[in-house]
XYZ file of C-alpha atoms in Angstrom:
729
model
C 117.390 128.693 89.020
C 120.165 130.403 90.877
C 123.952 129.601 90.274
C 127.168 130.815 91.717
C 130.453 131.508 89.875
C 131.919 128.169 90.967
C 129.482 126.432 88.612
C 130.159 128.326 85.406
C 131.694 125.033 83.912
C 128.097 123.905 83.451
C 127.513 126.352 80.727
C 128.911 127.355 77.317
C 131.546 130.034 76.902
C 130.001 133.539 76.677
C 126.563 132.033 77.745
C 124.480 134.618 79.691
C 122.931 133.291 82.858
C 121.678 134.699 86.216
C 123.971 134.188 89.142
C 122.999 134.911 92.779
C 124.700 137.922 94.539
C 126.858 137.395 97.566
C 124.126 138.891 99.675
C 121.668 136.221 98.373
C 118.856 138.904 97.829
C 118.824 139.484 94.018
C 120.405 138.510 90.749
C 122.654 139.874 88.036
C 123.290 138.797 84.489
C 126.757 137.548 83.928
C 128.435 136.570 80.801
C 130.898 133.645 81.326
C 134.240 134.610 79.879
C 136.804 132.262 78.160
C 139.188 132.528 81.067
C 136.693 131.676 83.657
C 135.371 128.824 81.661
C 138.736 127.291 81.137
C 139.647 127.750 84.641
C 136.479 126.159 86.025
C 136.811 123.137 83.772
C 140.479 122.804 84.521
C 139.592 122.677 88.239
C 136.728 120.127 87.644
C 139.069 117.740 85.687
C 142.242 118.194 87.713
C 141.282 115.539 90.226
C 138.838 112.639 89.815
C 136.276 111.850 92.398
C 138.604 108.955 93.636
C 141.523 111.336 94.373
C 139.217 113.863 95.991
C 137.492 111.380 98.194
C 140.869 109.735 99.141
C 142.582 113.046 99.890
C 139.779 114.208 102.159
C 138.974 110.773 103.804
C 135.515 110.414 102.229
C 133.740 107.635 100.278
C 133.381 108.027 96.441
C 129.915 107.081 95.467
C 128.627 105.627 92.118
C 125.012 106.739 92.140
C 122.821 105.283 89.279
C 119.647 107.431 89.897
C 119.242 111.026 89.142
C 116.610 111.807 91.791
C 116.416 112.059 95.610
C 114.250 109.316 97.183
C 111.436 110.123 99.248
C 113.127 108.369 102.299
C 116.196 110.727 101.813
C 113.861 113.694 101.637
C 112.032 112.598 104.922
C 115.262 112.317 106.927
C 116.383 115.731 105.677
C 113.173 117.216 106.855
C 113.477 115.461 110.128
C 117.042 116.809 110.889
C 117.594 119.790 108.573
C 116.490 123.506 107.938
C 116.706 125.951 105.141
C 120.405 125.899 103.790
C 122.575 128.860 104.014
C 123.552 128.814 100.351
C 122.346 127.502 97.063
C 124.594 124.577 96.665
C 124.281 122.399 99.737
C 125.160 118.697 100.394
C 122.502 116.446 98.818
C 120.822 113.668 100.897
C 121.356 110.360 99.089
C 120.746 107.794 101.865
C 120.502 107.033 105.552
C 122.349 104.787 108.085
C 119.929 104.230 111.012
C 119.794 107.858 112.614
C 122.578 109.112 110.274
C 122.072 110.836 107.061
C 124.274 110.031 104.058
C 125.024 113.151 101.970
C 126.995 113.813 98.748
C 128.712 116.650 96.993
C 131.256 117.237 94.355
C 133.161 119.696 96.585
C 134.222 118.086 99.929
C 135.124 121.572 101.295
C 131.555 122.860 101.011
C 130.155 123.557 104.537
C 126.526 123.834 103.928
C 124.814 120.597 105.167
C 121.367 122.048 105.957
C 122.278 122.742 109.596
C 122.829 119.135 110.279
C 126.088 118.551 112.545
C 128.756 116.649 110.913
C 128.731 113.983 113.417
C 125.303 112.875 112.154
C 126.435 112.941 108.578
C 128.065 110.199 106.446
C 129.759 112.427 103.682
C 130.382 110.948 100.141
C 131.791 112.351 96.920
C 129.864 112.248 93.627
C 130.769 113.831 90.242
C 129.536 117.415 89.389
C 126.992 116.435 86.831
C 125.242 113.916 89.161
C 125.336 116.483 91.900
C 123.456 119.058 89.701
C 120.952 116.452 88.619
C 120.110 115.535 92.225
C 120.024 119.131 93.345
C 117.486 120.113 90.581
C 115.255 117.211 91.560
C 115.486 118.007 95.426
C 114.769 121.605 94.861
C 111.727 120.806 92.838
C 110.487 118.673 95.767
C 111.100 121.410 98.297
C 109.291 124.005 96.109
C 106.106 122.081 96.970
C 106.738 121.884 100.706
C 109.543 124.136 101.927
C 111.800 123.153 104.682
C 111.472 124.772 108.221
C 113.809 127.763 108.902
C 114.605 126.174 112.304
C 116.250 122.784 113.055
C 115.738 120.650 116.037
C 119.507 120.243 116.156
C 120.291 124.098 116.194
C 121.200 123.766 119.845
C 122.994 120.507 119.396
C 125.542 119.219 122.097
C 128.398 117.094 120.696
C 129.212 114.016 122.619
C 132.078 114.295 125.104
C 135.378 112.574 124.284
C 136.053 109.187 125.770
C 132.364 108.159 126.318
C 131.570 104.479 126.634
C 129.319 102.911 123.991
C 126.160 102.903 126.320
C 126.781 106.563 126.963
C 126.574 107.180 123.221
C 122.936 105.742 123.261
C 122.246 108.018 126.212
C 123.616 110.968 124.390
C 121.625 110.020 121.350
C 118.342 109.937 123.323
C 119.119 113.400 124.848
C 120.000 115.128 121.476
C 118.287 113.348 118.559
C 114.645 114.450 117.641
C 112.724 111.399 119.047
C 109.055 111.031 120.153
C 108.445 110.182 123.745
C 107.451 106.621 122.837
C 110.716 106.314 120.952
C 112.752 107.619 124.023
C 111.051 104.940 126.130
C 112.118 102.224 123.763
C 115.613 103.409 123.674
C 115.842 103.577 127.519
C 114.569 100.035 127.543
C 117.566 99.130 125.173
C 119.981 100.745 127.653
C 118.724 98.422 130.355
C 119.066 95.421 128.047
C 122.596 96.396 127.050
C 123.705 97.247 130.673
C 126.674 94.994 131.537
C 127.361 93.984 127.970
C 130.941 94.386 126.637
C 130.633 96.262 123.345
C 133.452 95.653 121.029
C 131.765 96.190 117.781
C 128.377 96.992 116.125
C 127.066 93.441 116.479
C 127.507 93.615 120.267
C 124.711 96.361 120.688
C 121.713 94.124 121.595
C 118.184 94.672 120.227
C 118.981 97.519 117.886
C 117.226 98.074 114.524
C 119.399 97.370 111.655
C 122.204 99.939 110.896
C 121.973 101.541 114.364
C 124.872 99.424 115.752
C 127.226 100.686 113.000
C 125.856 104.246 113.392
C 126.501 104.266 117.196
C 129.952 102.756 116.493
C 130.697 105.559 114.257
C 129.588 108.087 116.869
C 131.814 106.229 119.311
C 134.911 105.593 117.214
C 134.424 108.259 114.393
C 135.316 105.724 111.661
C 133.976 105.564 108.020
C 130.780 103.567 107.473
C 128.122 103.169 104.919
C 124.739 101.607 104.105
C 124.932 98.508 101.830
C 121.495 99.157 100.583
C 123.062 102.072 98.594
C 125.784 99.830 97.116
C 125.959 99.514 93.301
C 126.077 96.080 91.349
C 129.427 94.621 91.356
C 131.251 91.999 89.088
C 134.757 92.361 90.409
C 134.802 89.536 92.864
C 133.155 86.043 92.880
C 130.045 85.944 95.255
C 131.448 82.938 97.157
C 134.341 84.946 98.312
C 132.210 87.873 99.335
C 129.949 85.665 101.323
C 132.714 83.882 103.051
C 134.259 87.095 104.343
C 131.053 89.069 104.630
C 132.374 91.980 102.400
C 131.162 93.917 99.405
C 132.884 96.492 97.062
C 131.189 99.799 96.688
C 133.881 101.594 94.529
C 136.998 100.629 92.806
C 139.649 102.507 90.764
C 143.065 101.746 89.479
C 144.535 102.582 92.855
C 141.904 102.196 95.584
C 139.105 99.670 96.455
C 136.451 100.737 98.940
C 135.176 97.637 100.620
C 132.107 97.153 102.965
C 133.065 94.976 105.888
C 131.652 94.007 109.320
C 135.048 94.608 110.742
C 137.949 96.968 110.013
C 140.137 93.856 109.930
C 140.055 92.552 106.277
C 143.491 90.760 106.138
C 141.963 87.362 105.601
C 139.954 88.530 102.592
C 143.091 90.418 101.210
C 145.325 87.370 101.730
C 142.942 84.976 99.811
C 142.424 87.403 96.949
C 146.169 88.017 96.577
C 146.953 84.279 96.870
C 144.929 83.703 93.792
C 147.358 85.755 91.875
C 145.622 89.062 91.569
C 147.346 92.409 91.656
C 147.833 94.133 94.856
C 145.624 97.235 95.449
C 145.047 99.381 98.442
C 141.833 98.391 100.194
C 139.884 100.935 102.324
C 137.572 99.059 104.712
C 134.205 100.727 105.251
C 132.206 99.492 108.289
C 128.796 98.201 107.537
C 126.000 95.943 109.028
C 126.748 92.295 108.370
C 123.177 91.268 107.431
C 122.984 94.245 105.197
C 126.101 93.350 103.312
C 124.760 89.868 102.850
C 121.518 91.435 101.401
C 123.691 93.477 98.975
C 125.328 90.260 97.790
C 122.077 88.517 97.337
C 120.557 91.702 95.650
C 123.419 91.635 93.144
C 122.163 88.226 91.888
C 118.576 89.287 92.122
C 117.654 87.641 95.401
C 116.814 88.810 99.037
C 118.335 87.973 102.346
C 117.088 87.944 105.853
C 119.213 87.386 108.926
C 119.285 83.735 110.104
C 120.134 83.895 113.713
C 119.258 81.428 116.576
C 115.561 80.311 116.300
C 113.535 82.156 118.941
C 109.749 82.427 119.764
C 107.970 84.093 116.915
C 110.434 83.044 114.294
C 109.754 80.636 111.373
C 110.374 76.958 111.669
C 111.340 75.179 108.371
C 109.797 71.818 107.762
C 111.945 69.360 106.076
C 109.337 66.766 105.305
C 108.750 67.978 101.717
C 110.766 67.854 98.394
C 113.470 70.436 98.192
C 114.541 71.925 94.865
C 117.913 73.643 95.135
C 118.744 76.443 92.660
C 122.188 77.847 92.465
C 121.841 81.588 91.737
C 125.405 81.975 90.589
C 124.877 79.242 87.821
C 121.228 80.189 86.882
C 122.104 83.652 85.760
C 124.174 82.198 82.997
C 121.396 80.187 81.385
C 119.623 81.283 78.323
C 116.171 79.619 78.320
C 115.837 80.144 74.476
C 119.020 78.050 73.748
C 117.819 74.761 72.392
C 120.737 72.928 74.092
C 119.528 74.036 77.533
C 117.712 71.051 79.316
C 113.996 71.431 80.402
C 115.126 71.183 84.166
C 117.409 74.087 83.654
C 114.653 76.160 81.942
C 112.199 75.443 84.803
C 114.839 76.535 87.375
C 115.574 79.750 85.358
C 111.697 80.566 85.260
C 111.422 79.865 89.034
C 114.454 82.033 89.852
C 113.206 84.921 87.591
C 109.679 84.916 89.048
C 111.162 84.970 92.618
C 113.878 87.527 91.857
C 111.103 89.872 90.358
C 109.143 89.656 93.622
C 106.497 87.464 92.079
C 103.865 86.007 94.484
C 102.359 83.556 91.912
C 103.381 81.910 88.866
C 100.743 80.830 86.054
C 101.703 78.149 83.552
C 99.326 77.762 80.738
C 98.682 77.099 76.972
C 98.135 80.354 74.960
C 97.013 80.106 71.466
C 99.680 77.945 69.781
C 102.305 78.631 72.465
C 102.858 78.233 76.163
C 103.457 81.215 78.469
C 104.725 81.659 82.080
C 103.178 84.662 83.914
C 104.272 85.988 87.382
C 102.029 88.019 89.455
C 104.158 91.014 90.642
C 102.524 93.639 92.822
C 99.027 92.299 92.170
C 99.586 92.327 88.143
C 100.329 89.486 85.883
C 103.437 89.846 83.474
C 104.793 87.302 81.007
C 108.302 86.323 81.989
C 108.763 83.509 79.437
C 107.155 81.894 76.358
C 107.830 78.669 74.609
C 106.405 76.282 71.980
C 103.099 74.403 72.740
C 105.023 70.983 72.475
C 107.265 71.910 75.308
C 104.532 72.444 77.868
C 103.789 68.879 78.843
C 107.434 68.282 79.772
C 107.469 71.362 81.931
C 104.356 70.392 83.780
C 105.610 66.977 84.197
C 108.670 68.208 85.894
C 106.846 70.455 88.269
C 104.520 67.586 89.182
C 107.508 65.425 89.916
C 108.836 68.042 92.364
C 105.509 68.204 93.955
C 104.774 64.463 94.122
C 101.636 64.874 92.129
C 99.890 62.320 90.078
C 100.336 62.755 86.173
C 96.634 62.246 85.636
C 95.647 65.378 83.730
C 91.894 65.258 84.407
C 92.258 65.550 88.166
C 92.100 68.560 90.325
C 95.282 68.389 92.536
C 97.006 70.322 95.208
C 100.513 69.762 96.486
C 103.593 71.730 97.645
C 107.413 71.530 97.337
C 110.277 73.578 98.781
C 112.842 75.624 97.027
C 116.198 76.799 98.256
C 117.801 79.686 96.340
C 121.167 80.479 97.835
C 120.196 81.326 101.532
C 116.536 82.026 100.674
C 114.143 79.289 101.504
C 110.561 79.406 99.776
C 107.571 77.210 100.132
C 105.797 76.514 96.878
C 102.027 75.581 96.722
C 100.999 73.951 93.434
C 97.499 73.658 92.045
C 96.755 71.599 88.877
C 93.479 72.407 86.961
C 92.311 70.473 83.860
C 91.621 72.701 80.894
C 89.990 72.167 77.462
C 91.336 69.595 74.975
C 93.227 67.618 77.579
C 95.346 70.604 78.543
C 96.379 71.371 82.056
C 97.079 74.656 83.962
C 99.491 74.958 86.903
C 99.360 77.781 89.348
C 102.156 78.096 91.895
C 102.013 80.286 95.012
C 105.343 81.439 96.509
C 105.548 81.684 100.302
C 108.791 83.350 101.498
C 109.837 81.387 104.517
C 112.078 84.242 105.781
C 110.042 87.347 104.865
C 106.451 86.028 105.513
C 106.030 87.066 109.149
C 105.593 90.827 109.635
C 105.997 92.840 112.775
C 103.017 95.117 113.747
C 105.273 98.089 112.834
C 105.649 96.715 109.163
C 101.782 96.808 108.724
C 101.568 100.523 107.970
C 99.100 101.172 110.831
C 97.978 104.605 111.840
C 98.438 105.613 115.462
C 94.746 105.006 116.081
C 94.957 101.456 114.454
C 97.994 100.523 116.454
C 96.161 101.406 119.590
C 93.097 99.378 118.523
C 95.223 96.299 117.733
C 97.291 96.538 120.855
C 94.134 96.928 123.062
C 92.261 94.079 121.283
C 95.096 91.652 121.326
C 95.618 92.207 125.046
C 91.832 91.093 125.826
C 91.380 87.847 127.497
C 88.363 87.001 125.308
C 86.466 88.282 122.074
C 86.137 87.694 118.396
C 88.472 89.379 115.939
C 87.222 89.252 112.328
C 89.660 90.144 109.300
C 87.811 90.373 106.020
C 88.744 90.843 102.343
C 89.089 89.050 99.127
C 91.623 86.348 98.354
C 95.244 87.735 98.200
C 94.359 90.907 100.304
C 96.883 90.037 102.958
C 94.503 88.715 105.690
C 96.791 85.847 106.659
C 99.781 88.272 106.939
C 97.793 90.480 109.162
C 96.433 87.625 111.376
C 100.007 86.152 111.823
C 101.283 89.642 112.802
C 98.581 90.129 115.380
C 99.116 86.741 117.019
C 102.924 86.968 116.818
C 102.669 90.236 118.697
C 101.557 88.519 121.806
C 103.611 85.204 121.177
C 105.307 84.554 124.604
C 105.917 81.820 126.937
C 102.968 82.636 129.097
C 100.424 82.429 126.380
C 99.130 79.324 124.638
C 98.316 80.099 120.972
C 96.746 77.453 118.825
C 95.492 77.724 115.099
C 93.545 75.549 112.656
C 94.496 76.362 109.101
C 94.022 75.176 105.566
C 96.936 75.132 104.775
C 99.472 75.968 107.302
C 101.268 78.730 105.304
C 104.010 79.744 107.725
C 105.298 77.633 110.617
C 106.054 79.767 113.708
C 108.074 78.803 116.782
C 105.939 79.113 119.829
C 102.516 78.639 118.186
C 100.746 75.308 117.965
C 99.387 74.845 114.450
C 97.033 72.212 113.129
C 96.045 71.692 109.469
C 92.650 70.594 108.344
C 92.659 67.061 106.998
C 89.432 65.801 105.417
C 90.739 62.196 105.302
C 91.102 62.030 109.081
C 87.947 64.215 109.715
C 89.593 67.504 110.697
C 87.784 70.502 109.268
C 87.552 73.979 110.726
C 84.539 73.161 112.859
C 85.692 69.863 114.340
C 89.307 71.104 114.761
C 88.168 74.157 116.641
C 85.975 72.000 119.045
C 88.954 69.663 119.411
C 91.563 72.297 120.251
C 89.322 73.787 122.898
C 90.379 70.698 124.975
C 93.997 71.831 124.511
C 93.619 74.650 127.069
C 94.238 77.552 124.452
C 94.484 81.369 125.384
C 94.330 82.494 121.711
C 92.765 80.764 118.873
C 93.184 81.424 115.122
C 90.635 79.755 112.713
C 91.768 80.006 109.164
C 88.294 80.904 107.767
C 84.641 80.842 108.937
C 83.167 79.309 105.962
C 79.760 78.043 107.295
C 77.181 78.545 110.249
C 78.847 75.645 112.036
C 82.410 77.132 112.198
C 81.059 80.713 112.814
C 78.916 79.601 115.716
C 81.743 77.538 117.218
C 84.190 80.545 116.912
C 81.689 82.820 118.697
C 81.030 80.358 121.416
C 84.719 80.042 122.012
C 84.971 83.791 122.175
C 82.331 83.864 124.748
C 83.974 81.299 127.002
C 87.298 82.933 127.830
C 89.195 82.589 124.647
C 90.442 85.333 122.107
C 89.440 83.951 118.734
C 90.767 85.297 115.349
C 89.218 84.348 112.038
C 88.624 85.554 108.394
C 85.553 86.095 106.512
C 84.668 87.219 102.956
C 82.901 90.639 103.172
C 83.251 94.010 101.428
C 83.958 96.000 104.607
C 84.414 95.751 108.289
C 80.717 96.383 109.265
C 79.296 94.231 106.416
C 81.066 91.367 108.016
C 78.475 91.671 110.866
C 75.635 91.169 108.546
C 77.372 88.394 106.755
C 77.552 86.415 109.904
C 73.983 87.022 110.795
C 72.933 85.889 107.336
C 74.996 82.634 107.906
C 72.643 81.971 111.006
C 74.627 83.471 113.968
C 72.425 85.011 116.609
C 72.837 88.775 116.764
C 72.837 88.901 120.527
C 75.640 86.313 120.642
C 77.644 88.259 118.070
C 77.137 91.520 119.792
C 78.638 90.037 123.058
C 81.482 88.310 121.402
C 82.700 90.753 118.798
C 85.734 92.776 119.745
C 87.220 94.100 116.403
C 86.404 93.807 112.760
C 88.797 94.833 109.950
C 88.490 94.951 106.194
C 91.527 95.224 104.105
C 92.906 95.473 100.660
C 96.363 95.720 98.992
C 97.250 98.480 96.478
C 100.526 99.140 94.622
C 103.144 101.154 96.488
C 104.944 103.892 94.689
C 108.741 103.337 94.141
C 110.508 105.393 96.615
C 113.455 105.890 94.177
C 111.576 107.578 91.373
C 108.191 108.750 92.543
C 107.527 112.313 91.388
C 105.889 115.184 93.479
C 102.946 116.956 91.919
C 100.942 119.851 93.228
C 97.494 119.263 94.730
C 94.921 120.880 92.380
C 91.542 122.239 93.253
C 89.681 119.018 92.121
C 91.903 116.796 94.316
C 91.716 119.213 97.287
C 87.816 119.111 96.950
C 88.060 115.286 96.811
C 90.142 115.104 100.043
C 87.927 117.578 101.847
C 84.685 115.949 100.665
C 85.828 112.584 102.133
C 86.915 114.115 105.405
C 90.678 113.312 105.261
C 91.571 117.166 105.330
C 89.998 119.833 107.120
C 91.721 122.772 105.266
C 93.571 123.208 101.985
C 96.995 121.420 102.011
C 100.169 122.619 100.323
C 101.760 119.179 100.602
C 102.275 117.520 97.319
C 100.895 114.111 96.332
C 103.146 111.725 94.026
C 102.761 109.994 90.812
C 104.439 106.914 89.346
C 107.641 107.559 87.159
C 109.629 104.528 86.546
C 113.243 103.642 87.152
C 115.698 100.725 87.197
C 114.820 99.768 90.678
C 111.067 99.141 89.985
C 111.682 97.870 86.344
C 110.185 101.005 84.950
C 106.722 100.487 86.426
C 106.886 103.194 89.095
C 105.687 100.801 91.733
C 107.676 98.675 94.206
C 105.789 96.425 96.473
C 102.171 96.849 97.991
C 100.775 98.572 100.900
C 97.750 97.453 102.878
C 94.626 99.709 103.237
C 92.867 98.790 106.458
C 89.360 99.714 107.680
C 89.555 98.893 111.347
C 86.504 99.138 113.741
C 86.772 98.407 117.403
C 83.498 97.290 118.920
C 82.609 99.367 121.932
C 79.653 98.955 124.099
C 77.418 101.213 121.887
C 78.150 99.344 118.683
C 77.836 95.994 120.511
C 74.342 96.976 121.552
C 73.488 98.081 118.056
C 74.577 94.635 116.803
C 72.553 92.864 119.345
C 69.312 94.853 118.604
C 69.658 94.438 114.873
C 70.480 98.170 113.963
C 70.666 99.138 110.307
C 74.108 99.393 108.618
C 73.757 103.068 108.176
C 73.134 103.539 111.813
C 76.255 101.493 112.782
C 78.337 103.571 110.168
C 77.406 106.758 111.810
C 78.464 105.401 115.188
C 81.673 104.092 113.744
C 82.532 107.328 112.183
C 82.115 109.067 115.665
C 84.650 106.584 116.903
C 87.140 107.700 114.170
C 86.744 104.770 111.940
C 87.531 105.593 108.239
C 86.277 103.638 105.166
C 88.611 101.777 103.006
C 88.486 104.577 100.489
C 89.220 107.214 103.157
C 92.066 105.111 104.369
C 93.264 104.928 100.875
C 93.191 108.724 100.343
C 95.363 108.996 103.487
C 97.861 106.709 101.830
C 97.797 109.087 98.780
C 98.371 112.019 101.077
C 101.254 110.169 102.800
C 102.945 109.600 99.332
C 102.518 105.804 99.434
C 100.270 105.271 96.511
C 98.206 107.130 93.740
C 94.643 108.200 93.299
C 94.451 105.942 90.370
C 95.279 102.831 92.570
C 92.793 103.958 95.248
C 90.046 104.335 92.633
C 90.150 100.529 92.104
C 88.978 99.868 95.794
C 85.570 98.303 95.770
C 83.964 100.581 98.394
C 83.753 104.362 97.929
C 82.788 107.107 100.326
C 83.083 107.853 104.001
C 81.844 106.126 107.024
C 79.352 108.833 107.759
């Protein structure tokens, strides 16, 4: 490791270390003398980071982590180049197209060749800086930065430009792909004629871009609330009312995120309650991101709730609604005998949701009762209680769901939950167990986060092209296969929502309707009234649909009806249980579907699985050894040895020590061209179809999983759990 003399306060007096020479070419030993040591430490403690930041017009930052996230590293690689010295600014975040960087010395000029106008500079303490620097350098050892930056010939924006001109300047100067440039040019046309007074007035921009462009236009301080630390200074109701959030406070200053530089109303209300005056420094930030920070501070998530438009979720109010106050619930101790069963249940539901649980299992376990949440595919116990308390808890949840209290019956029901601004639909299943016990299983459906855009599905360029061309067909059959809980419904909703518009009639038949979407006609199966998948599909053909989604093709009758619909001018999407995309073909044939009909109808077949996604805050880079290189090469995901690292799980506060945060979809996607269609019709073997699919560029689930390892999204251990191994060919 190389050091300069400014950093001698990191070491002990008279300690001998290697320092870089001024020419940067070699080293010399240098013994830190007492005078230099005292001078350096005096300089370091002379001013706090609050004073340094205030004096230089920067933002002090309270970073909790000691590592540079992968996202921070990626934006550095996109904009930067090899630094000119050994102590550059550290990337600690992003704000749309801008990079947030940090240093203990605001006068340092080494920002990796990135122009100041694209940087949001913050101040951190010296120890934190060196921890981050050491971590970043270890990452760059695996894959060095380029010596040339795309911004080396950067043109600064001319003074006095109007806001739309800022977007045009951005398109001309920022490293964008041709597709991205086209999208931004479309945004210019959409914003033409709009009066832009603040970040929210930019129409159609991704989150944070309005704030970033306003910084370029006005050169004001701004920040990303996603990087904000937890706060306990202000009541959450006050923060929500004024849409503000504190990111740093000292005895003299308070740095406050705000959607507007005008914070007088907040300040007046705070002072009117008898609090001491303090200088408040407003920092511009995206309003929805501020609300997300407030929600995250109490363990929840928030999504913008603007006007309801085509493609957005519709909230049904015809079910029971359980309201949970996040502010009150965090003060509940579920082990306190004086806490009521109702409060304990609310606490358990809140904890399961706040830890990103998808399901909650409530069951007897030996002589106790346990509550287990499924987080990122794995079950974890979040609460235990005595065996005697379980019937009371089950009775409460059955009341919420309007279920019968008969313990010997199989029952399914649902109720709604509202936690702060968050709306969640809960599906409840009651199952009798031994000795007159019952087990309840609850599935949480996030009403605000359930519908994904295609861009959120982690599709490769080839897969994006396949989906786009398939969904723009006027007829054909689209199969999505995979086990329960593999994200099939999420993918199907994203597919149909990508074409959801006024000139297309989309109709679904589902069991149950998981998410209600504006602009899409949705029908739920109902055995009592004689509506199943097959009869419902035949019925909705009389409703003049363009696109049809059938929740599942469970039998020959439904599968045949779906294929006939796909052959008569409709685009039909459905799910099936099969191990991979091509086995779905043999599965349908084994159900009794004629091969020649299937060959004519099939447009696309997709298999998918969900695997745990590495935490972007703490994942650690490791070198690719010869064994892994051979694995990649043998499976056709690399053609020559790679110097890029792969990553392993580490564990931090953000991911609760697991090393994983969320899940990522692995998709095997086969577009059915004329050759494969003829092979299906003629009854070709699975091996023959695999070879043809490989020529088309189709990768198996395992190969797609290895690509996700190379991209740094998951680990080899996670991919090894996939049920299908090997390549298509």
